[in-house]
DNA sequence: ATGAAAGCGCTAACAG
DNA sequence: CTGTTAGCGCTTTCAT
């Protein structure tokens, strides 16, 4: 190079002046912007922050940064966001958002940039995805309930346009068979959204319908606490009259009244896995899509108890 | 222009091909990247997601997108992130992270880009900031407790390097005076972090010290539920023996056992206000820094009750 | 009015 | 192996 001392002086001056290579200019030349878009339905849903944190952590290690898009459950907002980050030349997209068939992500796919799904599956293996073993979630929940002697188990299913909703419902039905319980004795109601209000509405409807059950498995903790409210409204105790199991193990469920028995999903790992998948796709654009499934675990707390029929001096379902 | 029909045809083809103006190229020329950095200490802290959502929502309306950085309480990570987004030519930085004096944000400041603080104040008015009225939070909490007849009120203060921690402590002391309570009768312990464990440790220490109190005001809900645990450990009931008040009103505190009396802070509005401040600074780089303070509100639930001394047949502090 | 040309800060391909 | 140069896709300035 030039004179050694001069070089050093220049470097020092550059540093003092706060020089940073301009990643935008580099990106223009190399077509590598160094940013990944992360699209989420709703930052306020307790499962989302740990996922985003997992993604961000892994991506940052690899020198990428994340352009965050909160779609707020609006397809219009989703479209606008996606167009915006597309024009910002994101190198890939990680989304927790797929619920439509005609998807706003199509232009991204068409542009040849990798897309990975997180907490969702779709496209029959044509898309990389990191998601929980939804059927196993249900198996864990139903197995626990069956062990406690419950034979009439209701299910408040997740929305039909989410893979978690349909996967857990499928798992619920299978688990019933596995444990020798008749589907006919149980009841399923499909919620429209993963919210407390919907959980309450669904559970109330189950009760109003005259369904007999001593336990209810909800596809999500938010739905489960909504069930608490519905039960409470009609004077039914949890777990004394009916047991409730949720899914996700979101923060603070251990402090609820009663503490919620639920299925833990490691959302942070889900996010990190999705980031890993993205990194792989970026490193080798011709690689096959790959799926990573995360194993859930049962966490037993206070919202489940022996079924009435399994207790000494008491029998029959709690409802009707 | 050229032939009208031809122009239209070209536009249609461009659309079909999925053409998007390249924001990176534009940014190189105009020095406006269209992205704002958002630096947070920890996405897992329940107050952070609503803040980020508020920021993102307002910024998206104005056509900006957010580069998210989760510092994970590590100054090293914070530095790395900040350098990364600086090289990405962010137009400004919104941070919830200021706790150090020698701050990693200095290079950003030096580069002349606007910086706005959210949920924090610092720099004596030299920095724009959106933050809660921390002294009022304490006034609301102490006022409520005083009304219930409590005269010996302990305070688990927030970390000394956070503006919320020191502001609420200052407010606590002032509120004591306002309500004619002697500081000497009360006790303060300063926590090191805003976590449940720290809350438990601090409250346990207060008890072990022999401090007499019938109520405790914690600078944050996480600390407050830690107090639940400490009280529980020594067989003290809440609110029967000691009342507990938190601050923030994070999600689901209404489902805790007992439901937490706390001070609500509209974190979404905090985020939106910070975004607004950023937009102002971007529109007029010579504008004076400005502060927006958000008014908190008291939300009374089940963790507070009449002081023992204010009840019929019982007097004296609960502890010692 | 419209169209040509220069250049933002970098990298990659090239010539010396 | 080092040093020069062209050009990424846009905006803006300057001729026409």
XYZ file of C-alpha atoms (C1' of nucleotides) in Angstrom:
672
model
C 0.000 0.000 0.000
C 1.110 3.557 0.606
C 3.283 4.621 3.456
C 2.420 2.583 6.521
C 2.254 5.557 8.865
C 0.071 7.504 6.483
C -2.320 4.621 6.178
C -2.678 4.440 9.909
C -3.217 8.138 10.142
C -5.931 7.973 7.557
C -7.644 5.125 9.336
C -7.564 7.042 12.573
C -8.966 10.163 11.021
C -11.703 8.166 9.348
C -12.583 6.674 12.686
C -12.613 10.033 14.407
C -14.864 11.406 11.724
C -17.158 8.457 12.332
C -16.799 6.986 8.883
C -18.933 3.961 8.121
C -19.062 2.209 4.762
C -22.379 3.043 3.155
C -24.372 -0.165 3.077
C -26.917 1.417 0.772
C -24.335 2.121 -1.909
C -22.884 -1.322 -1.493
C -26.335 -2.815 -1.745
C -26.983 -0.983 -4.952
C -23.903 -2.534 -6.468
C -24.107 -6.012 -4.985
C -27.865 -6.387 -4.866
C -27.499 -7.509 -1.273
C -29.244 -5.077 1.027
C -28.443 -6.988 4.179
C -32.003 -6.743 5.438
C -34.703 -9.318 5.872
C -38.366 -8.404 6.114
C -40.273 -9.807 9.070
C -44.026 -9.656 8.715
C -46.216 -10.360 11.725
C -49.994 -10.244 12.122
C -49.989 -8.512 15.476
C -47.176 -7.547 17.786
C -49.651 -7.537 20.664
C -50.276 -11.248 20.442
C -48.082 -12.650 23.225
C -46.548 -15.356 21.047
C -45.184 -12.876 18.525
C -42.519 -10.977 20.492
C -40.535 -14.082 21.431
C -40.657 -15.220 17.818
C -39.412 -11.868 16.554
C -36.709 -11.831 19.186
C -35.562 -15.288 18.106
C -35.447 -14.212 14.480
C -33.676 -10.960 15.202
C -31.093 -12.603 17.425
C -30.037 -15.195 14.886
C -30.142 -12.800 11.950
C -28.059 -10.207 13.771
C -25.371 -12.809 14.405
C -25.165 -13.309 10.677
C -24.969 -9.579 10.031
C -28.485 -9.113 8.758
C -30.991 -6.705 10.133
C -34.735 -6.871 10.239
C -37.316 -4.628 8.682
C -40.338 -5.093 10.882
C -43.857 -5.030 9.517
C -46.905 -5.253 11.731
C -49.856 -6.041 9.502
C -52.379 -5.552 12.276
C -54.601 -8.248 10.807
C -55.271 -6.059 7.803
C -54.558 -7.460 4.395
C -54.381 -3.938 3.028
C -51.665 -2.987 5.476
C -49.900 -6.226 4.718
C -49.848 -5.413 1.000
C -48.585 -1.890 1.546
C -45.851 -3.070 3.866
C -44.757 -5.791 1.541
C -44.521 -3.422 -1.404
C -42.556 -0.981 0.708
C -39.985 -3.484 1.838
C -39.796 -5.002 -1.600
C -38.756 -1.639 -2.929
C -36.201 -1.609 -0.154
C -34.661 -4.678 -1.738
C -35.045 -7.042 1.168
C -33.163 -10.236 0.568
C -35.884 -12.411 1.974
C -39.099 -12.468 3.948
C -40.029 -14.276 7.128
C -43.737 -14.202 7.776
C -46.074 -15.405 10.490
C -48.951 -14.173 8.464
C -50.155 -16.658 5.876
C -53.885 -17.105 6.101
C -55.167 -16.228 2.661
C -54.991 -18.276 -0.443
C -54.505 -15.342 -2.745
C -51.556 -14.093 -0.889
C -49.874 -10.712 -0.913
C -46.573 -12.547 -0.681
C -46.867 -13.702 -4.279
C -44.882 -10.791 -5.706
C -42.068 -11.582 -3.298
C -42.089 -15.199 -4.344
C -42.189 -14.117 -7.979
C -39.166 -11.915 -7.465
C -37.285 -15.060 -6.533
C -36.452 -14.013 -3.021
C -36.726 -16.673 -0.332
C -39.794 -16.715 1.874
C -39.945 -18.641 5.115
C -42.980 -19.207 7.255
C -42.831 -19.120 11.016
C -45.428 -20.625 13.353
C -47.323 -21.566 10.235
C -47.116 -24.167 7.484
C -48.504 -23.919 4.015
C -47.840 -24.810 0.448
C -47.334 -28.527 1.064
C -43.617 -28.384 1.459
C -42.960 -25.858 -1.290
C -42.157 -23.235 1.336
C -39.601 -23.440 4.094
C -41.238 -23.204 7.480
C -40.533 -23.462 11.202
C -43.597 -24.495 13.152
C -44.732 -26.401 16.226
C -45.928 -29.993 16.069
C -49.560 -28.978 16.308
C -50.941 -32.493 16.368
C -48.651 -33.375 19.237
C -49.891 -30.311 21.149
C -53.379 -31.757 21.033
C -52.166 -35.245 21.876
C -50.433 -33.897 24.971
C -53.497 -31.970 26.085
C -56.025 -34.730 25.418
C -53.715 -37.389 26.872
C -53.433 -35.442 30.111
C -57.186 -34.974 30.288
C -57.869 -38.637 29.515
C -55.491 -39.653 32.273
C -57.515 -37.548 34.672
C -60.578 -39.560 33.702
C -62.229 -37.097 31.376
C -64.283 -38.711 28.658
C -66.284 -35.808 27.355
C -63.789 -33.284 26.130
C -64.737 -30.230 24.149
C -62.394 -28.380 21.822
C -62.379 -24.687 21.046
C -60.476 -24.850 17.778
C -58.364 -22.087 16.269
C -59.463 -20.229 13.149
C -59.852 -22.434 10.093
C -57.488 -20.284 8.062
C -54.520 -20.891 10.365
C -52.360 -23.970 10.170
C -52.188 -24.089 13.962
C -55.978 -24.106 14.115
C -56.467 -26.926 11.644
C -53.429 -28.895 12.823
C -54.548 -28.866 16.435
C -58.079 -29.823 15.465
C -56.789 -32.750 13.439
C -54.599 -33.719 16.389
C -57.552 -33.436 18.733
C -59.608 -35.850 16.670
C -56.766 -38.296 16.390
C -56.015 -38.127 20.100
C -59.637 -38.890 20.880
C -59.390 -42.097 18.867
C -56.045 -43.019 20.388
C -57.516 -42.762 23.862
C -60.644 -44.681 22.959
C -62.932 -41.712 23.300
C -65.842 -41.358 20.953
C -65.948 -38.215 18.871
C -69.675 -38.176 19.273
C -69.310 -37.559 22.978
C -67.178 -34.551 22.375
C -67.798 -31.274 20.722
C -65.835 -28.925 18.595
C -66.427 -25.276 17.951
C -64.242 -23.297 15.618
C -63.254 -19.806 16.728
C -62.871 -16.927 14.327
C -59.840 -15.315 15.930
C -57.328 -16.100 18.635
C -58.713 -13.737 21.271
C -60.097 -13.909 24.787
C -63.481 -12.663 23.637
C -63.729 -15.322 20.983
C -62.803 -17.981 23.539
C -65.549 -16.777 25.796
C -68.072 -16.623 22.985
C -67.221 -20.122 21.769
C -67.308 -21.713 25.197
C -70.591 -19.974 26.040
C -72.046 -21.276 22.833
C -70.874 -24.794 23.641
C -72.698 -24.517 26.963
C -75.802 -22.960 25.433
C -75.923 -25.733 22.855
C -76.350 -28.193 25.680
C -73.077 -29.953 24.965
C -71.999 -32.195 27.806
C -68.335 -31.940 28.737
C -66.123 -32.072 31.794
C -63.071 -30.595 30.130
C -62.236 -28.217 27.356
C -59.073 -27.998 25.345
C -58.560 -24.630 23.674
C -56.228 -24.231 20.714
C -54.549 -21.266 22.346
C -54.132 -19.713 25.794
C -56.107 -16.622 24.873
C -59.061 -18.816 23.931
C -58.533 -20.804 27.134
C -58.815 -17.801 29.419
C -61.901 -16.791 27.474
C -63.280 -20.180 28.530
C -62.539 -19.249 32.160
C -64.863 -16.300 31.710
C -67.628 -18.281 30.045
C -67.511 -20.936 32.752
C -67.505 -18.321 35.445
C -70.540 -16.621 33.910
C -72.679 -19.715 34.395
C -71.332 -20.510 37.831
C -69.135 -23.398 36.814
C -65.833 -23.725 38.665
C -62.490 -24.432 37.069
C -61.102 -26.990 37.669
C -63.745 -28.239 40.146
C -66.490 -28.506 37.535
C -64.615 -28.366 34.282
C -60.935 -28.612 33.483
C -59.340 -26.270 30.962
C -56.174 -26.783 28.932
C -54.644 -24.132 26.720
C -51.805 -24.081 24.243
C -48.677 -21.880 23.858
C -47.754 -21.303 27.482
C -47.640 -17.568 27.079
C -46.008 -15.482 29.838
C -47.692 -15.187 33.217
C -50.251 -17.965 32.726
C -48.763 -19.427 35.900
C -50.135 -16.425 37.799
C -53.647 -16.714 36.475
C -56.519 -17.794 38.607
C -56.400 -20.743 38.352
C -52.887 -21.173 36.965
C -53.376 -22.477 33.451
C -52.447 -26.001 32.448
C -51.149 -25.628 28.926
C -48.792 -26.897 26.252
C -45.504 -25.068 26.035
C -44.145 -24.065 22.653
C -40.644 -22.624 22.539
C -41.452 -19.583 20.430
C -37.954 -18.199 20.673
C -36.599 -21.394 19.143
C -39.259 -21.182 16.468
C -37.987 -17.742 15.499
C -34.349 -18.777 15.570
C -35.161 -21.808 13.422
C -36.935 -19.631 10.886
C -33.902 -17.350 10.751
C -31.692 -20.379 10.228
C -33.856 -21.503 7.331
C -33.590 -18.038 5.817
C -29.831 -18.028 6.158
C -29.660 -21.403 4.429
C -31.826 -20.223 1.574
C -29.693 -17.123 1.189
C -26.492 -19.155 1.161
C -27.817 -21.569 -1.426
C -30.699 -20.218 -3.483
C -31.143 -23.574 -5.192
C -31.580 -25.535 -1.972
C -34.826 -27.374 -1.446
C -37.359 -25.831 0.937
C -37.055 -27.382 4.349
C -39.311 -27.601 7.396
C -38.303 -27.545 11.032
C -40.829 -28.731 13.542
C -40.516 -27.859 17.193
C -41.671 -30.311 19.854
C -44.120 -28.965 22.424
C -44.230 -30.054 26.064
C -47.089 -30.355 28.533
C -47.082 -28.082 31.549
C -49.525 -29.086 34.219
C -50.816 -26.376 36.530
C -54.023 -25.685 38.360
C -56.752 -25.583 35.727
C -57.059 -29.329 35.353
C -58.267 -31.890 37.892
C -59.725 -35.372 38.068
C -62.977 -35.703 36.191
C -66.059 -35.732 38.418
C -66.926 -39.233 37.269
C -63.488 -40.327 38.398
C -63.999 -38.978 41.880
C -65.443 -40.863 44.842
C -68.997 -39.645 45.271
C -69.877 -37.784 42.191
C -70.573 -38.705 38.607
C -71.823 -37.334 35.324
C -70.777 -34.438 33.232
C -70.658 -30.962 34.674
C -72.859 -29.458 32.039
C -76.494 -30.388 31.542
C -44.978 12.275 -23.575
C -44.895 9.578 -26.218
C -47.964 7.983 -27.681
C -50.645 7.719 -25.041
C -51.519 4.108 -25.804
C -47.887 3.076 -25.784
C -47.360 4.683 -22.426
C -50.257 2.800 -20.974
C -49.017 -0.421 -22.443
C -45.635 0.123 -20.912
C -47.124 0.866 -17.528
C -49.165 -2.289 -17.707
C -46.221 -4.401 -18.669
C -44.153 -2.904 -15.892
C -46.878 -3.772 -13.473
C -47.180 -7.309 -14.752
C -43.459 -7.752 -14.429
C -43.760 -6.585 -10.842
C -41.655 -3.497 -11.293
C -40.994 -1.468 -8.148
C -38.856 1.649 -7.991
C -35.643 0.749 -6.220
C -35.670 2.594 -2.922
C -32.031 1.747 -2.349
C -30.925 3.510 -5.508
C -33.135 6.446 -4.710
C -31.743 6.573 -1.209
C -28.220 6.654 -2.518
C -29.020 9.726 -4.526
C -31.331 11.514 -2.121
C -29.686 10.456 1.137
C -33.117 9.498 2.385
C -33.282 5.806 3.099
C -36.832 5.858 4.335
C -35.965 3.779 7.400
C -35.871 4.638 11.058
C -33.945 2.564 13.562
C -35.825 1.402 16.632
C -33.633 0.198 19.461
C -35.196 -1.613 22.398
C -33.613 -3.206 25.450
C -35.710 -6.336 25.420
C -38.619 -7.359 23.264
C -39.709 -9.754 26.001
C -40.474 -6.973 28.455
C -44.261 -6.637 28.198
C -44.193 -2.856 27.831
C -42.006 -2.954 24.745
C -44.257 -4.580 22.114
C -47.043 -2.005 22.446
C -44.468 0.773 22.191
C -42.952 -0.719 19.055
C -46.370 -1.238 17.583
C -47.242 2.394 18.227
C -44.041 3.550 16.584
C -44.387 1.252 13.621
C -47.997 2.196 13.027
C -47.377 5.930 12.890
C -44.163 5.619 10.904
C -45.774 3.332 8.334
C -48.492 5.911 7.744
C -45.788 8.380 6.852
C -44.110 5.917 4.513
C -41.186 5.025 6.736
C -40.223 1.583 7.808
C -38.515 0.385 10.923
C -35.233 -1.386 11.378
C -35.649 -3.228 14.629
C -32.783 -3.750 17.052
C -33.133 -5.797 20.191
C -30.156 -4.998 22.392
C -30.972 -7.717 24.897
C -29.603 -5.609 27.724
C -26.136 -5.905 26.291
C -24.224 -2.743 25.543
C -22.025 -4.666 23.143
C -25.013 -5.814 21.140
C -26.373 -2.296 21.248
C -23.153 -0.910 19.770
C -23.022 -3.493 17.014
C -26.631 -2.906 16.090
C -26.245 0.815 16.046
C -23.198 0.647 13.798
C -25.040 -1.701 11.478
C -28.063 0.495 11.069
C -25.934 3.578 10.814
C -24.227 2.054 7.814
C -27.712 1.397 6.497
C -28.252 5.133 6.489
C -31.173 5.281 8.848
C -32.704 8.711 8.897
C -33.206 8.722 12.622
C -33.221 6.602 15.751
C -35.916 5.979 18.319
C -34.573 4.310 21.417
C -36.000 2.991 24.656
C -32.529 2.159 25.771
C -30.704 5.049 27.384
C -29.211 3.973 30.670
C -25.535 4.731 30.292
C -23.846 8.051 30.383
C -21.227 7.191 27.828
C -23.734 6.199 25.292
C -23.395 4.179 22.126
C -25.839 6.588 20.546
C -23.212 9.313 20.431
C -22.054 8.496 16.900
C -25.648 8.773 15.718
C -26.015 12.125 17.404
C -22.695 13.201 15.928
C -23.865 12.256 12.457
C -26.589 14.840 12.892
C -29.471 12.423 12.605
C -32.380 12.963 14.977
C -32.648 10.762 18.036
C -35.814 10.452 20.062
C -36.223 8.717 23.366
C -39.263 6.692 24.212
C -40.361 5.712 27.716
C -37.254 7.471 28.928
C -36.029 11.022 29.419
C -32.467 12.211 29.475
C -30.244 15.042 28.468
C -32.238 17.751 30.223
C -34.350 18.712 27.274
C -31.630 18.437 24.660
C -33.243 15.275 23.297
C -36.789 14.830 22.090
C -38.603 12.276 24.189
C -42.012 10.720 24.763
C -42.415 9.442 28.283
C -44.964 8.880 31.035
C -45.456 11.324 33.882
C -43.536 9.177 36.318
C -44.093 11.394 39.326
C -47.812 11.318 38.715
C -47.711 7.513 38.575
C -46.401 7.510 42.118
C -48.849 10.159 43.238
C -51.735 8.063 41.935
C -50.459 4.928 43.656
C -49.645 6.550 46.979
C -52.830 8.617 46.934
C -54.910 5.472 46.523
C -53.062 3.730 49.324
C -53.356 6.741 51.637
C -57.071 6.866 50.986
C -57.299 3.261 52.126
C -55.701 4.296 55.395
C -52.186 3.056 54.785
C -49.551 5.098 56.588
C -46.528 2.846 56.309
C -45.911 2.406 52.636
C -42.817 0.779 51.233
C -41.479 1.384 47.756
C -39.609 -1.041 45.554
C -37.965 1.471 43.265
C -36.856 0.874 39.689
C -33.179 0.720 38.738
C -31.285 3.930 39.433
C -30.080 4.165 35.856
C -33.584 4.415 34.389
C -35.528 7.640 34.253
C -38.689 5.761 35.180
C -36.984 4.396 38.272
C -35.709 7.727 39.536
C -38.798 9.677 38.458
C -41.143 7.335 40.280
C -38.963 7.381 43.378
C -38.966 11.162 43.371
C -42.732 11.085 42.920
C -43.073 8.604 45.758
C -41.229 10.876 48.178
C -43.219 13.884 47.115
C -46.514 12.018 47.405
C -45.636 10.948 50.926
C -45.230 14.595 51.919
C -48.396 15.638 50.123
C -50.377 13.066 52.072
C -48.794 13.968 55.384
C -46.928 10.705 55.704
C -43.495 10.702 57.231
C -40.708 9.329 55.095
C -39.204 7.842 58.201
C -42.151 5.492 58.535
C -41.667 4.226 55.055
C -38.920 2.376 53.351
C -37.378 2.368 49.956
C -35.336 -0.321 48.303
C -33.858 0.149 44.874
C -34.044 -2.805 42.515
C -31.326 -3.606 40.028
C -33.554 -4.692 37.161
C -37.212 -4.677 36.272
C -37.850 -8.384 36.804
C -40.056 -10.592 38.934
C -37.052 -12.097 40.689
C -35.705 -8.700 41.623
C -39.107 -7.701 42.960
C -39.178 -10.767 45.126
C -35.639 -10.251 46.335
C -36.261 -6.602 47.197
C -39.503 -7.240 49.025
C -37.994 -10.152 50.953
C -35.141 -7.926 51.974
C -37.560 -5.250 53.138
C -39.259 -7.847 55.326
C -35.972 -9.291 56.576
C -34.792 -5.806 57.493
C -37.678 -5.554 59.894
C -39.318 -2.721 58.009
C -42.884 -2.151 59.088
C -45.326 -1.592 56.251
C -48.912 -2.362 55.338
C -48.565 -1.573 51.666
C -45.932 -1.643 48.991
C -45.792 0.340 45.805
C -43.565 -1.198 43.145
C -42.188 0.875 40.297
C -43.312 -1.720 37.794
C -45.766 -4.617 37.524
C -42.999 -7.189 37.219
C -41.544 -5.989 40.521
C -45.050 -5.984 41.990
C -45.719 -9.628 41.225
C -42.312 -10.419 42.649
C -43.646 -8.839 45.845
C -46.598 -11.238 45.706
C -44.093 -14.074 45.891
C -42.071 -12.589 48.721
C -45.217 -11.945 50.764
C -46.483 -15.410 50.067
C -43.208 -16.933 51.187
C -43.592 -15.533 54.688
C -47.282 -16.302 54.940
C -48.522 -12.758 54.436
C -51.732 -12.379 52.459
C -52.325 -9.843 49.725
C -54.345 -7.714 50.133
C -55.475 -8.984 53.566
C -52.125 -8.298 55.225
C -50.381 -6.030 52.801
C -51.626 -4.170 49.775
C -49.585 -4.100 46.582
C -49.681 -1.530 43.771
C -47.745 -1.871 40.535
C -47.136 0.374 37.578
C -47.601 -0.043 33.792
C -50.771 -2.113 33.698
C -49.234 -4.737 31.481
C -51.543 -7.266 29.788
C -53.320 -9.889 31.865
C -52.620 -8.355 35.279
C -56.402 -8.414 35.708
C -56.224 -12.212 35.692
C -53.531 -12.486 38.329
C -54.228 -13.763 41.775
C -55.083 -11.312 43.206
C -55.830 -9.042 40.240
C -53.217 -6.321 40.405
C -54.057 -2.743 41.287
C -51.742 -0.708 39.127
C -51.176 2.504 37.210
C -52.013 2.339 33.539
C -49.620 3.823 31.014
C -50.759 3.968 27.402
C -47.645 2.479 25.868
C -49.091 2.460 22.391
C -49.623 6.205 22.604
C -46.091 6.575 23.908
C -44.790 4.862 20.796
C -46.985 6.863 18.456
C -45.897 10.092 20.158
C -42.246 9.158 19.731
C -42.872 8.502 16.045
C -44.570 11.869 15.759
C -41.568 13.564 17.318
C -39.317 11.782 14.850
C -41.450 12.871 11.930
C -41.290 16.457 13.140
C -37.519 16.349 13.467
C -37.237 14.877 9.997
C -39.489 17.558 8.524
C -37.570 20.345 10.197
C -34.037 19.426 11.214
C -33.585 22.768 12.928
C -36.593 22.417 15.191
C -36.028 22.448 18.910
C -36.158 19.131 20.754
C -39.561 18.599 22.249
C -40.976 16.375 24.979
C -44.368 14.731 25.108
C -45.535 13.447 28.448
C -48.315 10.918 28.696
C -50.699 11.013 31.646
C -51.097 7.758 33.563
C -54.345 6.604 35.189
C -55.015 4.546 38.282
C -56.679 1.170 37.861
C -57.961 -0.312 41.062
C -58.248 -4.080 41.249
C -57.918 -6.689 43.938
C -54.435 -6.291 45.381
C -55.269 -3.294 47.545
C -57.594 -3.087 50.545
C -58.212 -0.984 53.628
C -55.222 -0.842 55.921
C -55.499 -3.054 58.980
C -55.332 -0.028 61.247
C -58.300 1.389 59.374
C -60.392 -1.700 59.994
C -62.684 -2.306 62.947
C -60.872 -4.668 65.246
C -57.335 -4.752 64.140
C -54.445 -2.377 64.254
C -50.749 -2.099 63.677
C -48.600 -2.880 60.729
C -48.663 -6.295 59.160
C -44.957 -6.806 59.433
C -43.133 -7.089 62.734
C -41.539 22.056 -22.432
C -38.598 17.378 -22.988
C -34.407 14.677 -23.147
C -29.416 13.816 -22.156
C -25.920 13.425 -18.796
C -23.709 13.458 -14.413
C -23.085 11.404 -10.138
C -24.652 9.469 -5.220
C -20.660 5.526 -2.685
C -19.549 1.561 -3.476
C -17.608 -3.033 -5.861
C -15.993 -5.819 -9.568
C -13.826 -6.266 -13.568
C -10.064 -4.831 -15.762
C -5.499 -2.917 -17.292
C -0.916 -1.846 -15.990
C -0.607 -7.585 -7.382
C -1.971 -2.792 -7.277
C -4.573 1.139 -9.396
C -8.073 2.692 -12.477
C -12.651 2.596 -14.332
C -17.344 1.460 -15.338
C -21.768 1.116 -13.639
C -25.624 -0.530 -9.976
C -30.930 2.555 -10.554
C -32.234 6.389 -9.444
C -32.699 11.913 -9.184
C -31.430 16.284 -10.576
C -29.271 19.518 -13.215
C -28.473 21.335 -17.482
C -28.971 21.743 -22.556
C -31.944 21.654 -26.065
